[in-house]
Short mmCIF file of C-alpha atoms and ligand atoms in Angstrom, two decimals:
data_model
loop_
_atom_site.label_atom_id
_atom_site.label_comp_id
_atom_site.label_asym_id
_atom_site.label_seq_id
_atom_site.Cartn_x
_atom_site.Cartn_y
_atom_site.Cartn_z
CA UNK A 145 -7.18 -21.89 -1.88
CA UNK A 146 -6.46 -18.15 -3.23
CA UNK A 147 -4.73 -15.83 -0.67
CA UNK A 148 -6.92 -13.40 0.99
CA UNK A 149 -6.26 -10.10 -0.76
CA UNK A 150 -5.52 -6.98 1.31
CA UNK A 151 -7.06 -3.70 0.47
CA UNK A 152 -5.18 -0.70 2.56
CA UNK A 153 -7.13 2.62 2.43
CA UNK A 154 -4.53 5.62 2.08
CA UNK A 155 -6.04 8.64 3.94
CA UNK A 156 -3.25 10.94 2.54
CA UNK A 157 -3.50 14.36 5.07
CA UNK A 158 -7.18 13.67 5.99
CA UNK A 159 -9.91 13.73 7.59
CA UNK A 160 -9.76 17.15 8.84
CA UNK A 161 -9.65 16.39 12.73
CA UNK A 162 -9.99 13.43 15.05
CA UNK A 163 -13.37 13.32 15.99
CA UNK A 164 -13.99 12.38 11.92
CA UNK A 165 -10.96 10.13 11.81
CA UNK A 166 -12.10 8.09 14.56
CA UNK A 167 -16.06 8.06 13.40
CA UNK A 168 -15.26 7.05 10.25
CA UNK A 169 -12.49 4.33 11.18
CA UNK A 170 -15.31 2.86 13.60
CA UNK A 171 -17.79 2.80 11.01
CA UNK A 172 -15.84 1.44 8.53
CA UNK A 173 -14.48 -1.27 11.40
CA UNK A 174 -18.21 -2.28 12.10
CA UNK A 175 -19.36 -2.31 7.88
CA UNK A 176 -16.56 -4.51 7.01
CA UNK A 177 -16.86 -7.01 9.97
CA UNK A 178 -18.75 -9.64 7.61
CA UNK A 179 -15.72 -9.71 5.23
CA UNK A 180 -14.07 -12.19 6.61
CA UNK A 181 -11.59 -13.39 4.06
CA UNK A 182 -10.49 -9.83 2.92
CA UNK A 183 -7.43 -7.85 5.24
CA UNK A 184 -8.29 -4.23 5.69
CA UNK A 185 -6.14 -1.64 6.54
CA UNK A 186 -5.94 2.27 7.21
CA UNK A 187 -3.02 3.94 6.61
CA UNK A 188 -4.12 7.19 9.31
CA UNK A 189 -1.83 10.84 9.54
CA UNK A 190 0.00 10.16 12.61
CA UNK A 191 -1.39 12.09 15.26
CA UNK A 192 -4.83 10.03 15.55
CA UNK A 193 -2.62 6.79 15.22
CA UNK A 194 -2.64 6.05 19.24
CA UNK A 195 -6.47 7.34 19.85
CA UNK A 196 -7.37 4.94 16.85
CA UNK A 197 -5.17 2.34 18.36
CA UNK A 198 -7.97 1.69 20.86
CA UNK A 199 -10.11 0.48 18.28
CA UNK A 200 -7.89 -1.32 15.26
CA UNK A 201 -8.06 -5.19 15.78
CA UNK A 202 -7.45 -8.00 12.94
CA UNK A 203 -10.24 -6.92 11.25
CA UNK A 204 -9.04 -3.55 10.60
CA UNK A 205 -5.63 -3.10 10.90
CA UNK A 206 -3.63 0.15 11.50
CA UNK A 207 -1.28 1.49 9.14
CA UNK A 208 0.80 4.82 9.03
CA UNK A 209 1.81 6.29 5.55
CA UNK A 210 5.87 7.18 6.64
CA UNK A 211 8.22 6.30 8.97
CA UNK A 212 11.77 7.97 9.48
CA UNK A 213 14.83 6.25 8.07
CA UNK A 214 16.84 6.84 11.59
CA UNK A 215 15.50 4.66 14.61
CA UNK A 216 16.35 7.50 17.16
CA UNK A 217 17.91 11.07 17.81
CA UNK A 218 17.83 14.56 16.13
CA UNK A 219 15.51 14.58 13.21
CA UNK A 220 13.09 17.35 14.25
CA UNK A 221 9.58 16.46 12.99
CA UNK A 222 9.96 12.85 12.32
CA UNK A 223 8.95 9.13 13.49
CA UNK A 224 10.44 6.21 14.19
CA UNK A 225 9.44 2.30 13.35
CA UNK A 226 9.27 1.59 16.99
CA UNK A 227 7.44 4.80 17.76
CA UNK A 228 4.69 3.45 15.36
CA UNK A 229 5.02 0.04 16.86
CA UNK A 230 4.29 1.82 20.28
CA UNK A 231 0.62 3.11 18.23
CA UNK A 232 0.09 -0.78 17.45
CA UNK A 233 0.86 0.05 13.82
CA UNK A 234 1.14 -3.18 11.67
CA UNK A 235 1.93 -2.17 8.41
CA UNK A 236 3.03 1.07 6.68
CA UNK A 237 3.17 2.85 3.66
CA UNK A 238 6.55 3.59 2.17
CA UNK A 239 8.58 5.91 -0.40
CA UNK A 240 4.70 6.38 -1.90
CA UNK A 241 5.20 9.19 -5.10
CA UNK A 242 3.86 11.99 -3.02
CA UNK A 243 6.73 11.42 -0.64
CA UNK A 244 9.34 10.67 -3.65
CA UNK A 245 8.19 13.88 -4.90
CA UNK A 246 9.87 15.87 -1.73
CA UNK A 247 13.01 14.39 -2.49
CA UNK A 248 12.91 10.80 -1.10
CA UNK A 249 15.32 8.56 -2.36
CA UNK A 250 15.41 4.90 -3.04
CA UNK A 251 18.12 4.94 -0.73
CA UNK A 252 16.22 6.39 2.19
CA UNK A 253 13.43 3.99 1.46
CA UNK A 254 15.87 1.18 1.42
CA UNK A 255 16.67 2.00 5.37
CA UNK A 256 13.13 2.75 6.04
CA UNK A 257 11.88 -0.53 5.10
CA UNK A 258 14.90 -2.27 7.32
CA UNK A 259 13.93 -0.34 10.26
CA UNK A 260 10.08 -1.36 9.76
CA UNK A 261 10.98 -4.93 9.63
CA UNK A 262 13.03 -4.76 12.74
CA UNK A 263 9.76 -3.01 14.13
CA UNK A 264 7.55 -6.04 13.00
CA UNK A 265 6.00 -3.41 10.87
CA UNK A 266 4.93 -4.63 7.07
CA UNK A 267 6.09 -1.96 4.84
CA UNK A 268 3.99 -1.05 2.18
CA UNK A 269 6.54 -0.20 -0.39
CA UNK A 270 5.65 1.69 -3.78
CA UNK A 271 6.95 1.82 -6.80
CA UNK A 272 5.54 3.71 -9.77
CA UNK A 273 6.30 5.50 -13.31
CA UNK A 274 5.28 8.97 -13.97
CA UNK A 275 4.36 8.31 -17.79
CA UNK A 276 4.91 6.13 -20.32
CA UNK A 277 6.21 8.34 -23.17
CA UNK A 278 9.25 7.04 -24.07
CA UNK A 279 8.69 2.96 -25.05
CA UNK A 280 9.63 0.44 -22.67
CA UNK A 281 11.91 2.82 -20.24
CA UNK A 282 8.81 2.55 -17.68
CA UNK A 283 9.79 -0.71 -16.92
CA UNK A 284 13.82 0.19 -16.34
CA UNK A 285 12.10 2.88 -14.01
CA UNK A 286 10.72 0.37 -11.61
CA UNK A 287 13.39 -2.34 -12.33
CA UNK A 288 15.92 0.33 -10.40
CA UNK A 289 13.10 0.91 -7.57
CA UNK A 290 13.31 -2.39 -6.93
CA UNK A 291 16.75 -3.06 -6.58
CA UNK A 292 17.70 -0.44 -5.05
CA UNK A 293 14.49 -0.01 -2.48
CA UNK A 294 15.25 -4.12 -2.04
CA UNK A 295 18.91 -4.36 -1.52
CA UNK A 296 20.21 -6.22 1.51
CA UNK A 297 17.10 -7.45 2.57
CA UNK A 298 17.29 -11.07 3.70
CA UNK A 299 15.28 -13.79 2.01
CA UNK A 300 13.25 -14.47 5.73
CA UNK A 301 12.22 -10.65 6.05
CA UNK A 302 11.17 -9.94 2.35
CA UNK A 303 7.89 -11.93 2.73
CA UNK A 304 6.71 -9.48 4.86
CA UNK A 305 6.86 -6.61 2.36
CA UNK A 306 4.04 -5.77 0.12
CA UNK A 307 4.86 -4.08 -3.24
CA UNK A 308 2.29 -1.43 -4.28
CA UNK A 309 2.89 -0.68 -7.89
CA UNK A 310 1.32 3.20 -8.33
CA UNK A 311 1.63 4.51 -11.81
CA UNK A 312 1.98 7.84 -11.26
CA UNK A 313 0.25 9.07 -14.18
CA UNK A 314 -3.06 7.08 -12.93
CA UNK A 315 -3.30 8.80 -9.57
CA UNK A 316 -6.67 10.69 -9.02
CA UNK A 317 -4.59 13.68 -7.88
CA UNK A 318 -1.99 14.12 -10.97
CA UNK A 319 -2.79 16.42 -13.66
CA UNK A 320 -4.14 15.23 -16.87
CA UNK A 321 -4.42 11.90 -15.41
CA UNK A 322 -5.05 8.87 -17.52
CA UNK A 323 -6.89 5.78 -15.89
CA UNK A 324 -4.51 2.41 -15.96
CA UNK A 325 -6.00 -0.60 -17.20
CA UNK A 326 -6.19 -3.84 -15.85
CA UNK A 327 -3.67 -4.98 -18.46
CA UNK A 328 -1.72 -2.38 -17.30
CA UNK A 329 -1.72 -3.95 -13.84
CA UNK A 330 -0.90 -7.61 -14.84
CA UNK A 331 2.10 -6.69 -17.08
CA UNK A 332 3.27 -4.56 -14.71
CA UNK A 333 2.65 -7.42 -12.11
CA UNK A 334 4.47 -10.12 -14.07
CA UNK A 335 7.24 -8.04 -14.95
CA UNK A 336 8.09 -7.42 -10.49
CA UNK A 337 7.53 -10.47 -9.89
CA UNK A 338 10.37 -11.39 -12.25
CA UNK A 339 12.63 -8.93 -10.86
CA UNK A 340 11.44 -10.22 -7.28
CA UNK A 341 12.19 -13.71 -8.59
CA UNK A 342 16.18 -12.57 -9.97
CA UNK A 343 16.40 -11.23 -6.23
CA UNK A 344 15.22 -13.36 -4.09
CA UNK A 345 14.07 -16.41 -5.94
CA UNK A 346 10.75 -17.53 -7.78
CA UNK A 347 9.86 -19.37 -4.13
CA UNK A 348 10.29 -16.00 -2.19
CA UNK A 349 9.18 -14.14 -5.38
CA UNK A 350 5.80 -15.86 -5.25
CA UNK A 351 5.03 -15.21 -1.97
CA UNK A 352 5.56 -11.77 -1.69
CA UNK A 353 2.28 -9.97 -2.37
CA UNK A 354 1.84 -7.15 -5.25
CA UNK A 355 -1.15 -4.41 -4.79
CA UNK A 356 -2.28 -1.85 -6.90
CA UNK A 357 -2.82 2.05 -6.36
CA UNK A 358 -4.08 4.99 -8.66
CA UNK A 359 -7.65 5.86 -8.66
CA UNK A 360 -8.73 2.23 -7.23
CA UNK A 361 -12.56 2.85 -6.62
CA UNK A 362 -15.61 0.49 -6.02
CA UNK A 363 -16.33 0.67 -10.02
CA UNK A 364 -12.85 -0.68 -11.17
CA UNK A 365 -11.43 -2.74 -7.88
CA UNK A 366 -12.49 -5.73 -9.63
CA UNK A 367 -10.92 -5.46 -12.76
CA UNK A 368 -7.90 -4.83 -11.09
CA UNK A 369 -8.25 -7.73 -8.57
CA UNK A 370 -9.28 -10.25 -11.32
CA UNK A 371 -8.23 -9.95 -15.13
CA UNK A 372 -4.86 -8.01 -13.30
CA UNK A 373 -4.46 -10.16 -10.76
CA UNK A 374 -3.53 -8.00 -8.15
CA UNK A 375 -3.38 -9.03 -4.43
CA UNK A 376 -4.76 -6.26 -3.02
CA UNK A 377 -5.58 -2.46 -3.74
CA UNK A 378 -4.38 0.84 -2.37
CA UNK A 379 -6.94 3.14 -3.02
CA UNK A 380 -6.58 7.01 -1.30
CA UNK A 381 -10.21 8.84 -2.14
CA UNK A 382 -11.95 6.24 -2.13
CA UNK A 383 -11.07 5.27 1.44
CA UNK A 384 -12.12 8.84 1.95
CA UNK A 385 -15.78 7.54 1.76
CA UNK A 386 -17.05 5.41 3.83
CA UNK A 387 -19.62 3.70 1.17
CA UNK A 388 -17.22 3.40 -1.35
CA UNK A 389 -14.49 1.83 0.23
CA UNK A 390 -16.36 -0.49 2.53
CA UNK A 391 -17.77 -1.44 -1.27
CA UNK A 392 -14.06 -2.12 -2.56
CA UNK A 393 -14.05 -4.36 0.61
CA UNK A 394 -16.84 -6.43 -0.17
CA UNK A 395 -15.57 -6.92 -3.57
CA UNK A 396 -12.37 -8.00 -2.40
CA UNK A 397 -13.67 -10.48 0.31
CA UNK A 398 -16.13 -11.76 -3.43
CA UNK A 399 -12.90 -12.66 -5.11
CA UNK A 400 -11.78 -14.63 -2.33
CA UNK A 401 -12.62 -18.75 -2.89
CA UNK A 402 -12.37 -21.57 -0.52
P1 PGA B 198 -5.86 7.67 -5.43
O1 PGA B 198 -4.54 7.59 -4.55
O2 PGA B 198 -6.63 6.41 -5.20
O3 PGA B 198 -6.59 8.88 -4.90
O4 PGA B 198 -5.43 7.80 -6.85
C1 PGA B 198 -3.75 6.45 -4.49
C2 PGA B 198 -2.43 6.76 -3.85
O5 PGA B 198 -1.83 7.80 -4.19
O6 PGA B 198 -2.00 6.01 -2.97
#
């Protein structure tokens, strides 16, 4: 039996207000209800996470796209694991380029990710190059993600993460962007599993789940879920649409067999 794959839609800062958020995150809830064998997720902005707690469920899970690498006290304008926890949040998305960007570090995302897993919160943590101009160094690039994103994380807690390998330069919003290629997305999958397998073990390795993000849309998902053998997708405009990511859905729940 193949795992059910997990597609997690990335809103980014959208919709514009609540009233949207909520319409579309009930229409997508009701379009995908027939998908049985596919988990869905919607990684929201934080302020509509507790209205759209209301209406998340196993079929479409909540998800928020940060959390705070303190669990309490002065931080002015951030949130905490348990605070999302509190909005029924069940997975979230972690040290994701946009945020490295600012000036995350793999350091901070290493405490994140502790602090979601004491918050029975799956993190969503990404990794990603920004090009591959000079030979193999992409690969020594997500190598040190890993290990340093990874470190001290016990063997019983690092099931629960999913990886979410973004290359950077494939991301709908970078400049000069170049699409990825399913090949792309099976080396790169093979190569973190090994590194996953040096950490933790090939048993561990094996079950921890590796997705892929950068311009995921209902006309490539399958390439991506198939010939690159990815467990899941993270797509960000294409969760934007209703149509086309309740389509990525349906192509997901496809590739699932009994
Ligand atoms: P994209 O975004 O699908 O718009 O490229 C993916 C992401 O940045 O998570």
């Amino acid at each position: 039996m193949t795992m059910k794959k997990i597609i997690i839609g990335n809103w980014k800062m959208n919709p514009k207000n609540l009233v949207t958020a909520k319409k579309d995150f009930l229409d997508i809830k009701k379009n995908i209800n027939e998908y049985k064998n596919t988990q869905v997720v919607l990684a929201s902005p934080f302020v509509y996470l507790k209205e759209l707690s209301k209406f998340s469920s196993s079929r479409l899970f909540l998800g928020g796209q940060n959390v705070s690498f303190e669990s309490e006290g002065a931080y002015t304008g951030e949130v905490s694991a348990s605070m999302l926890a509190d909005c029924r949040v069940s997975y979230v998305i972690i040290g994701h380029s946009e945020r490295r960007a600012l000036g995350e570090t793999n350091e901070q995302i290493n405490k994140k990710i502790k602090l979601a897993l004491k918050s029975k919160i799956s993190p969503v943590v990404c990794v990603g190059e920004s090009d591959r101009e000079h030979g193999m160094w992409y690969l020594g690039v997500v190598k040190t993600q890993l290990e340093e994103c990874l470190v001290g994380i016990s063997k019983k807690l690092v099931e629960e993460i999913i990886i979410a390998y973004e290359p950077i330069w494939a991301i709908s919003t970078t400049q000069n962007r170049r699409d990825a290629t399913k090949e792309d997305c099976q080396e790169m999958r093979i190569y973190i599993k090994k590194i996953l397998a040096d950490m933790f073990g090939a048993k561990i390795a094996d079950k921890i789940r590796i997705i892929y993000g950068g311009s995921v849309d209902e006309k490539n998902a399958k390439s991506f879920l198939v010939e690159g053998g990815a467990d899941g997708l993270l797509p960000g405009r294409a969760s934007l649409s209703v149509k086309k990511f309740t389509e990525i859905v349906k192509i997901a729940n496809d590739c699932y067999q009994k």
